[in-house]
Amino acid sequence: MQISPLTPGLGAEINGVDIRRLDATAINTLHRSLLDYKVIFLREQDINLDELQQFSRHFGELTQLPYIKPLEGYPNIIRVLKEAHEVNMGVFGGDWHSDFSFLEAPPRASILYAEQVPAVGGDTLWIDMAQAYRALPREQQTLLQGKTAIHSGAPYGVTHAPEDSSRFKGSIQIERNNPQADRETRHPAICRHPDSGELLLFVNPTYTIRIDGLAPAHSDTLLASLYQHCTRPEFSCRFKWTPGSVAVWDNRSTLHYAVNDYDGKRRCLYRTTIAGAAPRPA
Ligand code: SIN
C-alpha cells in the first residue's frame, strides 16, 4: 500500500489496495491510517453494496440512521443522491457537521462510496477538530473546559439550509419530526478521542444548538467564533471524487461538508455508518 497525505495534518490517499481482499496487515494499516489522518481515501474500487457492507464492518458495527430512509433491502446503507434535475435546492450534508452528533452515542466513523459523480464539482471537505482545538486561543480553551454543548437533529435542513421549500422533496428521503432525532442531547464541548487521546472540539453548526449555562447571546457569539476558527483552510482537506472512490472518516475528530456546486449533474454515492460510543470528556 502507498499512503499519500493530502495535507500535513489531515487526509491521506491509500493506493495499491483492493478493499474486497484485505488481510489482517492491510486492515491494521487502514485502522492506523484512519487514526493518523482522520480521513482516508481509496480510489478505483469496483464493489457492490454487499462488498461495501463487508468492507465497512472492518471499522465496527453498522448502524441505522434516525431520520433518513435507507436503501430498499439494505437497512444499513443510505443513498446520497442528487439527480441532475434537482436544481436550486439544498443538498444532504451541505453544511459543516459531524454525522448525527445529536445521538447519545454518535457514530465513530462513516464510509462513502462514489458510484457516479460530476466530472467537476461535488467535492467533499473535512476539517480536523483536534488541530482546531490546539490552535484555539488559551482563553477560549479555558472557557470551554467542562462546558456542555447541546445537540439536536431538529434544526437539520431548517436553520442552515437554503430558503427553498423543495429541499425535503429530493432524492434523499428525510423524515421530519422524529422524536429520536429532535430531542436535545448533551455532550462535552471538549472531548478526548478514545483511541488517540487527542483533545477535540466537539461542536458543529448543523446540530449544536447552544452551550449550556451561557446566556443565549453569549452562546451564539461563542459558537459563531468557534465555527469561524475551526473552518480555517489550514485545518481542512478537500477530496475530488471519481467513480469508485471510497472515503472513510473518523466522525469524532472531524467535521465534513458536501459542496453543492453541481446543479444539472447527477451525483450518487452510498453511505454506511459505524456505531460509536458516548463522547468522553477531556
Ligand atoms: C454526508 O454528509 O455524509 C454527505 C457527504 C457528501 O455527499 O459528500
PDB file of C-alpha atoms and ligand atoms in Angstrom:
ATOM      1  CA  MET A   1       0.000   0.000   0.000  1.00  0.00           C
ATOM      2  CA  GLN A   2       1.180   3.532  -0.716  1.00  0.00           C
ATOM      3  CA  ILE A   3      -0.027   6.216   1.675  1.00  0.00           C
ATOM      4  CA  SER A   4      -0.004   9.769   0.280  1.00  0.00           C
ATOM      5  CA  PRO A   5      -1.035  12.504   2.722  1.00  0.00           C
ATOM      6  CA  LEU A   6      -3.268  15.218   1.223  1.00  0.00           C
ATOM      7  CA  THR A   7      -2.158  17.853   3.740  1.00  0.00           C
ATOM      8  CA  PRO A   8       0.394  17.773   6.568  1.00  0.00           C
ATOM      9  CA  GLY A   9      -2.318  17.086   9.144  1.00  0.00           C
ATOM     10  CA  LEU A  10      -5.486  15.679   7.617  1.00  0.00           C
ATOM     11  CA  GLY A  11      -6.456  13.206   4.900  1.00  0.00           C
ATOM     12  CA  ALA A  12      -4.472  10.573   3.020  1.00  0.00           C
ATOM     13  CA  GLU A  13      -4.997   8.663  -0.190  1.00  0.00           C
ATOM     14  CA  ILE A  14      -4.131   4.997   0.022  1.00  0.00           C
ATOM     15  CA  ASN A  15      -3.277   3.226  -3.195  1.00  0.00           C
ATOM     16  CA  GLY A  16      -2.459  -0.346  -4.098  1.00  0.00           C
ATOM     17  CA  VAL A  17      -5.352  -1.933  -2.261  1.00  0.00           C
ATOM     18  CA  ASP A  18      -8.450  -3.854  -3.300  1.00  0.00           C
ATOM     19  CA  ILE A  19     -10.930  -3.420  -0.464  1.00  0.00           C
ATOM     20  CA  ARG A  20     -12.644  -6.718  -1.328  1.00  0.00           C
ATOM     21  CA  ARG A  21      -9.489  -8.617  -0.397  1.00  0.00           C
ATOM     22  CA  LEU A  22      -7.918  -7.357   2.805  1.00  0.00           C
ATOM     23  CA  ASP A  23      -5.677  -9.421   5.050  1.00  0.00           C
ATOM     24  CA  ALA A  24      -5.005  -8.647   8.714  1.00  0.00           C
ATOM     25  CA  THR A  25      -1.948  -6.495   7.898  1.00  0.00           C
ATOM     26  CA  ALA A  26      -3.888  -4.415   5.395  1.00  0.00           C
ATOM     27  CA  ILE A  27      -6.764  -3.920   7.862  1.00  0.00           C
ATOM     28  CA  ASN A  28      -4.301  -2.814  10.553  1.00  0.00           C
ATOM     29  CA  THR A  29      -2.720  -0.337   8.125  1.00  0.00           C
ATOM     30  CA  LEU A  30      -6.138   1.118   7.312  1.00  0.00           C
ATOM     31  CA  HIS A  31      -7.019   1.445  11.018  1.00  0.00           C
ATOM     32  CA  ARG A  32      -3.652   3.076  11.773  1.00  0.00           C
ATOM     33  CA  SER A  33      -4.008   5.445   8.796  1.00  0.00           C
ATOM     34  CA  LEU A  34      -7.519   6.437   9.874  1.00  0.00           C
ATOM     35  CA  LEU A  35      -6.204   7.288  13.323  1.00  0.00           C
ATOM     36  CA  ASP A  36      -3.246   9.225  11.907  1.00  0.00           C
ATOM     37  CA  TYR A  37      -5.002  11.063   9.057  1.00  0.00           C
ATOM     38  CA  LYS A  38      -8.649  11.077  10.299  1.00  0.00           C
ATOM     39  CA  VAL A  39      -9.979  10.600   6.760  1.00  0.00           C
ATOM     40  CA  ILE A  40      -8.643   8.126   4.209  1.00  0.00           C
ATOM     41  CA  PHE A  41      -9.455   7.743   0.531  1.00  0.00           C
ATOM     42  CA  LEU A  42      -9.206   4.686  -1.706  1.00  0.00           C
ATOM     43  CA  ARG A  43      -9.745   5.083  -5.432  1.00  0.00           C
ATOM     44  CA  GLU A  44     -10.804   2.761  -8.250  1.00  0.00           C
ATOM     45  CA  GLN A  45     -12.712   0.273  -6.118  1.00  0.00           C
ATOM     46  CA  ASP A  46     -15.178  -1.800  -8.101  1.00  0.00           C
ATOM     47  CA  ILE A  47     -17.572  -3.022  -5.411  1.00  0.00           C
ATOM     48  CA  ASN A  48     -21.235  -3.869  -4.998  1.00  0.00           C
ATOM     49  CA  LEU A  49     -23.351  -2.947  -1.980  1.00  0.00           C
ATOM     50  CA  ASP A  50     -22.696  -6.249  -0.182  1.00  0.00           C
ATOM     51  CA  GLU A  51     -18.965  -5.658  -0.573  1.00  0.00           C
ATOM     52  CA  LEU A  52     -19.393  -2.112   0.721  1.00  0.00           C
ATOM     53  CA  GLN A  53     -21.055  -3.510   3.851  1.00  0.00           C
ATOM     54  CA  GLN A  54     -18.383  -6.166   4.231  1.00  0.00           C
ATOM     55  CA  PHE A  55     -15.610  -3.544   3.946  1.00  0.00           C
ATOM     56  CA  SER A  56     -17.415  -1.208   6.354  1.00  0.00           C
ATOM     57  CA  ARG A  57     -17.613  -3.914   9.033  1.00  0.00           C
ATOM     58  CA  HIS A  58     -13.797  -3.813   9.338  1.00  0.00           C
ATOM     59  CA  PHE A  59     -14.330  -0.477  11.118  1.00  0.00           C
ATOM     60  CA  GLY A  60     -17.045  -1.643  13.517  1.00  0.00           C
ATOM     61  CA  GLU A  61     -20.716  -2.437  13.756  1.00  0.00           C
ATOM     62  CA  LEU A  62     -23.012  -0.894  11.129  1.00  0.00           C
ATOM     63  CA  THR A  63     -25.792   1.283  12.442  1.00  0.00           C
ATOM     64  CA  GLN A  64     -29.140   2.556  11.158  1.00  0.00           C
ATOM     65  CA  LEU A  65     -29.785   6.271  10.959  1.00  0.00           C
ATOM     66  CA  PRO A  66     -32.648   8.041  12.688  1.00  0.00           C
ATOM     67  CA  TYR A  67     -34.335  10.165  10.012  1.00  0.00           C
ATOM     68  CA  ILE A  68     -33.074   9.039   6.634  1.00  0.00           C
ATOM     69  CA  LYS A  69     -34.828   6.360   4.637  1.00  0.00           C
ATOM     70  CA  PRO A  70     -32.380   3.522   3.969  1.00  0.00           C
ATOM     71  CA  LEU A  71     -31.981   1.734   0.695  1.00  0.00           C
ATOM     72  CA  GLU A  72     -34.562  -0.943  -0.080  1.00  0.00           C
ATOM     73  CA  GLY A  73     -33.157  -4.275   1.151  1.00  0.00           C
ATOM     74  CA  TYR A  74     -30.152  -2.594   2.817  1.00  0.00           C
ATOM     75  CA  PRO A  75     -31.221  -1.109   6.155  1.00  0.00           C
ATOM     76  CA  ASN A  76     -27.626  -0.030   6.915  1.00  0.00           C
ATOM     77  CA  ILE A  77     -26.996   1.829   3.647  1.00  0.00           C
ATOM     78  CA  ILE A  78     -28.300   5.208   2.540  1.00  0.00           C
ATOM     79  CA  ARG A  79     -28.073   6.547  -0.980  1.00  0.00           C
ATOM     80  CA  VAL A  80     -26.670  10.078  -1.088  1.00  0.00           C
ATOM     81  CA  LEU A  81     -28.196  11.126  -4.363  1.00  0.00           C
ATOM     82  CA  LYS A  82     -28.871  14.369  -6.155  1.00  0.00           C
ATOM     83  CA  GLU A  83     -30.375  13.977  -9.619  1.00  0.00           C
ATOM     84  CA  ALA A  84     -29.477  16.306 -12.490  1.00  0.00           C
ATOM     85  CA  HIS A  85     -32.956  17.863 -12.443  1.00  0.00           C
ATOM     86  CA  GLU A  86     -32.742  18.727  -8.722  1.00  0.00           C
ATOM     87  CA  VAL A  87     -31.529  22.292  -9.019  1.00  0.00           C
ATOM     88  CA  ASN A  88     -31.694  25.323  -6.712  1.00  0.00           C
ATOM     89  CA  MET A  89     -32.126  23.199  -3.627  1.00  0.00           C
ATOM     90  CA  GLY A  90     -30.122  22.203  -0.587  1.00  0.00           C
ATOM     91  CA  VAL A  91     -28.013  19.071  -0.588  1.00  0.00           C
ATOM     92  CA  PHE A  92     -27.597  16.378   2.039  1.00  0.00           C
ATOM     93  CA  GLY A  93     -24.640  17.261   4.275  1.00  0.00           C
ATOM     94  CA  GLY A  94     -24.322  20.720   2.719  1.00  0.00           C
ATOM     95  CA  ASP A  95     -23.057  22.447   5.852  1.00  0.00           C
ATOM     96  CA  TRP A  96     -20.307  21.595   8.331  1.00  0.00           C
ATOM     97  CA  HIS A  97     -21.334  18.731  10.559  1.00  0.00           C
ATOM     98  CA  SER A  98     -20.283  15.623  12.356  1.00  0.00           C
ATOM     99  CA  ASP A  99     -22.731  12.848  11.465  1.00  0.00           C
ATOM    100  CA  PHE A 100     -25.598  12.567  13.927  1.00  0.00           C
ATOM    101  CA  SER A 101     -23.814  14.316  16.778  1.00  0.00           C
ATOM    102  CA  PHE A 102     -27.254  14.625  18.400  1.00  0.00           C
ATOM    103  CA  LEU A 103     -27.283  10.911  19.260  1.00  0.00           C
ATOM    104  CA  GLU A 104     -26.247   9.807  22.777  1.00  0.00           C
ATOM    105  CA  ALA A 105     -23.605   7.695  21.021  1.00  0.00           C
ATOM    106  CA  PRO A 106     -22.671   9.483  17.775  1.00  0.00           C
ATOM    107  CA  PRO A 107     -21.150   7.293  15.040  1.00  0.00           C
ATOM    108  CA  ARG A 108     -17.431   6.551  15.293  1.00  0.00           C
ATOM    109  CA  ALA A 109     -16.941   6.590  11.510  1.00  0.00           C
ATOM    110  CA  SER A 110     -18.768   6.923   8.213  1.00  0.00           C
ATOM    111  CA  ILE A 111     -17.951   5.498   4.807  1.00  0.00           C
ATOM    112  CA  LEU A 112     -18.966   6.832   1.397  1.00  0.00           C
ATOM    113  CA  TYR A 113     -18.629   5.003  -1.902  1.00  0.00           C
ATOM    114  CA  ALA A 114     -18.981   7.009  -5.128  1.00  0.00           C
ATOM    115  CA  GLU A 115     -20.935   5.395  -7.942  1.00  0.00           C
ATOM    116  CA  GLN A 116     -21.478   8.420 -10.182  1.00  0.00           C
ATOM    117  CA  VAL A 117     -20.049  11.905  -9.709  1.00  0.00           C
ATOM    118  CA  PRO A 118     -19.840  15.054 -11.821  1.00  0.00           C
ATOM    119  CA  ALA A 119     -16.614  15.499 -13.806  1.00  0.00           C
ATOM    120  CA  VAL A 120     -16.192  18.811 -11.998  1.00  0.00           C
ATOM    121  CA  GLY A 121     -17.809  19.820  -8.693  1.00  0.00           C
ATOM    122  CA  GLY A 122     -19.426  17.879  -5.854  1.00  0.00           C
ATOM    123  CA  ASP A 123     -16.222  17.656  -3.781  1.00  0.00           C
ATOM    124  CA  THR A 124     -16.324  16.997  -0.040  1.00  0.00           C
ATOM    125  CA  LEU A 125     -14.292  18.886   2.562  1.00  0.00           C
ATOM    126  CA  TRP A 126     -13.217  17.771   6.036  1.00  0.00           C
ATOM    127  CA  ILE A 127     -11.752  19.665   8.968  1.00  0.00           C
ATOM    128  CA  ASP A 128      -9.616  18.379  11.788  1.00  0.00           C
ATOM    129  CA  MET A 129     -11.184  19.257  15.142  1.00  0.00           C
ATOM    130  CA  ALA A 130      -8.071  18.256  17.096  1.00  0.00           C
ATOM    131  CA  GLN A 131      -5.919  20.780  15.223  1.00  0.00           C
ATOM    132  CA  ALA A 132      -8.727  23.306  15.596  1.00  0.00           C
ATOM    133  CA  TYR A 133      -8.783  22.725  19.364  1.00  0.00           C
ATOM    134  CA  ARG A 134      -4.996  23.027  19.712  1.00  0.00           C
ATOM    135  CA  ALA A 135      -4.982  26.314  17.784  1.00  0.00           C
ATOM    136  CA  LEU A 136      -7.747  27.908  19.880  1.00  0.00           C
ATOM    137  CA  PRO A 137      -6.718  30.927  21.940  1.00  0.00           C
ATOM    138  CA  ARG A 138      -5.938  29.836  25.518  1.00  0.00           C
ATOM    139  CA  GLU A 139      -8.879  31.885  26.925  1.00  0.00           C
ATOM    140  CA  GLN A 140     -11.346  30.003  24.720  1.00  0.00           C
ATOM    141  CA  GLN A 141      -9.867  26.643  25.677  1.00  0.00           C
ATOM    142  CA  THR A 142     -10.267  27.617  29.320  1.00  0.00           C
ATOM    143  CA  LEU A 143     -13.784  28.951  28.817  1.00  0.00           C
ATOM    144  CA  LEU A 144     -14.883  25.690  27.154  1.00  0.00           C
ATOM    145  CA  GLN A 145     -13.258  23.413  29.737  1.00  0.00           C
ATOM    146  CA  GLY A 146     -16.011  21.435  31.488  1.00  0.00           C
ATOM    147  CA  LYS A 147     -18.746  23.042  29.365  1.00  0.00           C
ATOM    148  CA  THR A 148     -21.567  21.019  27.847  1.00  0.00           C
ATOM    149  CA  ALA A 149     -22.880  21.568  24.332  1.00  0.00           C
ATOM    150  CA  ILE A 150     -26.495  20.790  23.489  1.00  0.00           C
ATOM    151  CA  HIS A 151     -27.104  18.985  20.173  1.00  0.00           C
ATOM    152  CA  SER A 152     -30.371  18.286  18.376  1.00  0.00           C
ATOM    153  CA  GLY A 153     -31.393  16.867  14.999  1.00  0.00           C
ATOM    154  CA  ALA A 154     -34.387  19.222  14.817  1.00  0.00           C
ATOM    155  CA  PRO A 155     -32.609  22.106  13.023  1.00  0.00           C
ATOM    156  CA  TYR A 156     -31.276  19.843  10.247  1.00  0.00           C
ATOM    157  CA  GLY A 157     -32.128  21.388   6.893  1.00  0.00           C
ATOM    158  CA  VAL A 158     -34.046  24.197   8.567  1.00  0.00           C
ATOM    159  CA  THR A 159     -31.599  26.564  10.235  1.00  0.00           C
ATOM    160  CA  HIS A 160     -28.631  26.276   7.912  1.00  0.00           C
ATOM    161  CA  ALA A 161     -30.207  25.288   4.598  1.00  0.00           C
ATOM    162  CA  PRO A 162     -31.064  27.486   1.632  1.00  0.00           C
ATOM    163  CA  GLU A 163     -34.501  29.108   1.729  1.00  0.00           C
ATOM    164  CA  ASP A 164     -36.211  26.662  -0.556  1.00  0.00           C
ATOM    165  CA  SER A 165     -39.313  24.677   0.246  1.00  0.00           C
ATOM    166  CA  SER A 166     -38.331  21.922  -2.207  1.00  0.00           C
ATOM    167  CA  ARG A 167     -35.327  20.898  -0.138  1.00  0.00           C
ATOM    168  CA  PHE A 168     -37.073  17.938   1.528  1.00  0.00           C
ATOM    169  CA  LYS A 169     -38.526  16.591  -1.702  1.00  0.00           C
ATOM    170  CA  GLY A 170     -35.237  15.498  -3.264  1.00  0.00           C
ATOM    171  CA  SER A 171     -33.897  12.040  -3.901  1.00  0.00           C
ATOM    172  CA  ILE A 172     -32.732  11.569  -0.347  1.00  0.00           C
ATOM    173  CA  GLN A 173     -35.784  10.948   1.805  1.00  0.00           C
ATOM    174  CA  ILE A 174     -35.574  12.821   5.092  1.00  0.00           C
ATOM    175  CA  GLU A 175     -38.329  12.319   7.599  1.00  0.00           C
ATOM    176  CA  ARG A 176     -39.067  15.262   9.912  1.00  0.00           C
ATOM    177  CA  ASN A 177     -40.439  15.358  13.464  1.00  0.00           C
ATOM    178  CA  ASN A 178     -38.719  12.188  14.567  1.00  0.00           C
ATOM    179  CA  PRO A 179     -38.566  12.411  18.375  1.00  0.00           C
ATOM    180  CA  GLN A 180     -35.399  10.294  18.398  1.00  0.00           C
ATOM    181  CA  ALA A 181     -33.610  12.964  16.334  1.00  0.00           C
ATOM    182  CA  ASP A 182     -35.351  16.074  17.605  1.00  0.00           C
ATOM    183  CA  ARG A 183     -34.710  15.713  21.337  1.00  0.00           C
ATOM    184  CA  GLU A 184     -31.778  17.511  22.947  1.00  0.00           C
ATOM    185  CA  THR A 185     -28.600  15.612  23.805  1.00  0.00           C
ATOM    186  CA  ARG A 186     -25.722  16.813  25.989  1.00  0.00           C
ATOM    187  CA  HIS A 187     -22.080  16.257  25.042  1.00  0.00           C
ATOM    188  CA  PRO A 188     -18.856  17.756  26.411  1.00  0.00           C
ATOM    189  CA  ALA A 189     -17.760  20.697  24.222  1.00  0.00           C
ATOM    190  CA  ILE A 190     -14.181  19.402  24.510  1.00  0.00           C
ATOM    191  CA  CYS A 191     -13.805  15.631  24.227  1.00  0.00           C
ATOM    192  CA  ARG A 192     -10.939  13.219  24.432  1.00  0.00           C
ATOM    193  CA  HIS A 193     -10.558  10.873  21.469  1.00  0.00           C
ATOM    194  CA  PRO A 194     -10.991   7.321  22.821  1.00  0.00           C
ATOM    195  CA  ASP A 195      -8.146   5.877  20.720  1.00  0.00           C
ATOM    196  CA  SER A 196      -5.615   8.674  20.121  1.00  0.00           C
ATOM    197  CA  GLY A 197      -6.193  10.547  23.401  1.00  0.00           C
ATOM    198  CA  GLU A 198      -6.244  13.844  21.459  1.00  0.00           C
ATOM    199  CA  LEU A 199      -8.434  16.672  22.715  1.00  0.00           C
ATOM    200  CA  LEU A 200     -11.170  17.617  20.247  1.00  0.00           C
ATOM    201  CA  LEU A 201     -13.552  20.485  19.828  1.00  0.00           C
ATOM    202  CA  PHE A 202     -16.905  18.714  19.568  1.00  0.00           C
ATOM    203  CA  VAL A 203     -19.444  21.242  18.258  1.00  0.00           C
ATOM    204  CA  ASN A 204     -20.825  21.795  14.760  1.00  0.00           C
ATOM    205  CA  PRO A 205     -23.077  24.368  13.079  1.00  0.00           C
ATOM    206  CA  THR A 206     -25.668  21.829  11.928  1.00  0.00           C
ATOM    207  CA  TYR A 207     -26.607  20.147  15.198  1.00  0.00           C
ATOM    208  CA  THR A 208     -25.133  22.119  18.114  1.00  0.00           C
ATOM    209  CA  ILE A 209     -27.829  24.468  19.320  1.00  0.00           C
ATOM    210  CA  ARG A 210     -26.195  26.066  22.377  1.00  0.00           C
ATOM    211  CA  ILE A 211     -23.586  25.867  25.077  1.00  0.00           C
ATOM    212  CA  ASP A 212     -25.256  25.009  28.350  1.00  0.00           C
ATOM    213  CA  GLY A 213     -25.002  27.544  31.156  1.00  0.00           C
ATOM    214  CA  LEU A 214     -24.299  30.566  28.919  1.00  0.00           C
ATOM    215  CA  ALA A 215     -26.793  33.316  28.109  1.00  0.00           C
ATOM    216  CA  PRO A 216     -28.244  32.708  24.610  1.00  0.00           C
ATOM    217  CA  ALA A 217     -26.451  35.718  23.080  1.00  0.00           C
ATOM    218  CA  HIS A 218     -23.123  34.680  24.622  1.00  0.00           C
ATOM    219  CA  SER A 219     -23.576  31.082  23.473  1.00  0.00           C
ATOM    220  CA  ASP A 220     -24.428  32.215  19.914  1.00  0.00           C
ATOM    221  CA  THR A 221     -21.409  34.528  19.740  1.00  0.00           C
ATOM    222  CA  LEU A 222     -19.071  31.904  21.121  1.00  0.00           C
ATOM    223  CA  LEU A 223     -20.294  29.198  18.721  1.00  0.00           C
ATOM    224  CA  ALA A 224     -20.053  31.570  15.751  1.00  0.00           C
ATOM    225  CA  SER A 225     -16.466  32.418  16.663  1.00  0.00           C
ATOM    226  CA  LEU A 226     -15.596  28.722  17.129  1.00  0.00           C
ATOM    227  CA  TYR A 227     -17.023  27.886  13.686  1.00  0.00           C
ATOM    228  CA  GLN A 228     -15.112  30.729  12.073  1.00  0.00           C
ATOM    229  CA  HIS A 229     -11.946  29.446  13.724  1.00  0.00           C
ATOM    230  CA  CYS A 230     -12.316  25.727  13.016  1.00  0.00           C
ATOM    231  CA  THR A 231     -13.224  26.142   9.343  1.00  0.00           C
ATOM    232  CA  ARG A 232      -9.918  27.842   8.551  1.00  0.00           C
ATOM    233  CA  PRO A 233      -8.342  26.282   5.424  1.00  0.00           C
ATOM    234  CA  GLU A 234      -5.274  25.266   7.482  1.00  0.00           C
ATOM    235  CA  PHE A 235      -7.334  22.616   9.287  1.00  0.00           C
ATOM    236  CA  SER A 236      -9.048  21.283   6.166  1.00  0.00           C
ATOM    237  CA  CYS A 237      -8.650  18.938   3.232  1.00  0.00           C
ATOM    238  CA  ARG A 238     -10.734  18.608   0.088  1.00  0.00           C
ATOM    239  CA  PHE A 239     -11.403  15.456  -1.908  1.00  0.00           C
ATOM    240  CA  LYS A 240     -12.309  15.321  -5.571  1.00  0.00           C
ATOM    241  CA  TRP A 241     -14.397  12.209  -6.130  1.00  0.00           C
ATOM    242  CA  THR A 242     -14.024   9.885  -9.095  1.00  0.00           C
ATOM    243  CA  PRO A 243     -16.307   6.887  -9.703  1.00  0.00           C
ATOM    244  CA  GLY A 244     -15.184   4.025  -7.447  1.00  0.00           C
ATOM    245  CA  SER A 245     -13.688   6.289  -4.753  1.00  0.00           C
ATOM    246  CA  VAL A 246     -14.223   5.366  -1.124  1.00  0.00           C
ATOM    247  CA  ALA A 247     -13.788   7.731   1.837  1.00  0.00           C
ATOM    248  CA  VAL A 248     -13.638   6.570   5.452  1.00  0.00           C
ATOM    249  CA  TRP A 249     -13.666   9.271   8.115  1.00  0.00           C
ATOM    250  CA  ASP A 250     -13.381   9.445  11.846  1.00  0.00           C
ATOM    251  CA  ASN A 251     -16.604  11.131  12.842  1.00  0.00           C
ATOM    252  CA  ARG A 252     -15.428  12.066  16.345  1.00  0.00           C
ATOM    253  CA  SER A 253     -12.434  14.137  15.284  1.00  0.00           C
ATOM    254  CA  THR A 254     -13.619  15.718  12.020  1.00  0.00           C
ATOM    255  CA  LEU A 255     -16.446  17.748  10.517  1.00  0.00           C
ATOM    256  CA  HIS A 256     -17.304  17.481   6.839  1.00  0.00           C
ATOM    257  CA  TYR A 257     -19.155  19.478   4.185  1.00  0.00           C
ATOM    258  CA  ALA A 258     -20.640  18.392   0.848  1.00  0.00           C
ATOM    259  CA  VAL A 259     -20.080  21.146  -1.715  1.00  0.00           C
ATOM    260  CA  ASN A 260     -23.305  21.856  -3.606  1.00  0.00           C
ATOM    261  CA  ASP A 261     -21.912  23.340  -6.819  1.00  0.00           C
ATOM    262  CA  TYR A 262     -23.010  20.856  -9.490  1.00  0.00           C
ATOM    263  CA  ASP A 263     -26.606  21.674 -10.445  1.00  0.00           C
ATOM    264  CA  GLY A 264     -27.555  19.873 -13.642  1.00  0.00           C
ATOM    265  CA  LYS A 265     -25.297  16.861 -12.956  1.00  0.00           C
ATOM    266  CA  ARG A 266     -26.153  13.573 -11.228  1.00  0.00           C
ATOM    267  CA  ARG A 267     -24.168  12.630  -8.116  1.00  0.00           C
ATOM    268  CA  CYS A 268     -24.778   9.278  -6.455  1.00  0.00           C
ATOM    269  CA  LEU A 269     -22.890   7.815  -3.511  1.00  0.00           C
ATOM    270  CA  TYR A 270     -23.692   5.124  -0.947  1.00  0.00           C
ATOM    271  CA  ARG A 271     -23.031   5.566   2.736  1.00  0.00           C
ATOM    272  CA  THR A 272     -22.625   3.267   5.692  1.00  0.00           C
ATOM    273  CA  THR A 273     -22.248   4.467   9.258  1.00  0.00           C
ATOM    274  CA  ILE A 274     -20.326   2.799  12.071  1.00  0.00           C
ATOM    275  CA  ALA A 275     -21.762   2.729  15.597  1.00  0.00           C
ATOM    276  CA  GLY A 276     -19.914   4.733  18.235  1.00  0.00           C
ATOM    277  CA  ALA A 277     -19.977   5.462  21.962  1.00  0.00           C
ATOM    278  CA  ALA A 278     -20.863   8.479  24.090  1.00  0.00           C
ATOM    279  CA  PRO A 279     -18.119  11.129  23.730  1.00  0.00           C
ATOM    280  CA  ARG A 280     -15.623  11.172  26.622  1.00  0.00           C
ATOM    281  CA  PRO A 281     -14.997  14.451  28.395  1.00  0.00           C
ATOM    282  CA  ALA A 282     -11.480  15.909  28.216  1.00  0.00           C
TER     283      ALA A 282
HETATM  284  C1  SIN B   1     -22.530  13.256   4.142  1.00  0.00           C
HETATM  285  O1  SIN B   1     -22.611  14.205   4.901  1.00  0.00           O
HETATM  286  O2  SIN B   1     -22.434  12.095   4.529  1.00  0.00           O
HETATM  287  C2  SIN B   1     -22.540  13.507   2.643  1.00  0.00           C
HETATM  288  C3  SIN B   1     -21.226  13.952   2.156  1.00  0.00           C
HETATM  289  C4  SIN B   1     -21.200  14.103   0.666  1.00  0.00           C
HETATM  290  O3  SIN B   1     -22.205  13.867  -0.002  1.00  0.00           O
HETATM  291  O4  SIN B   1     -20.149  14.478   0.144  1.00  0.00           O
END
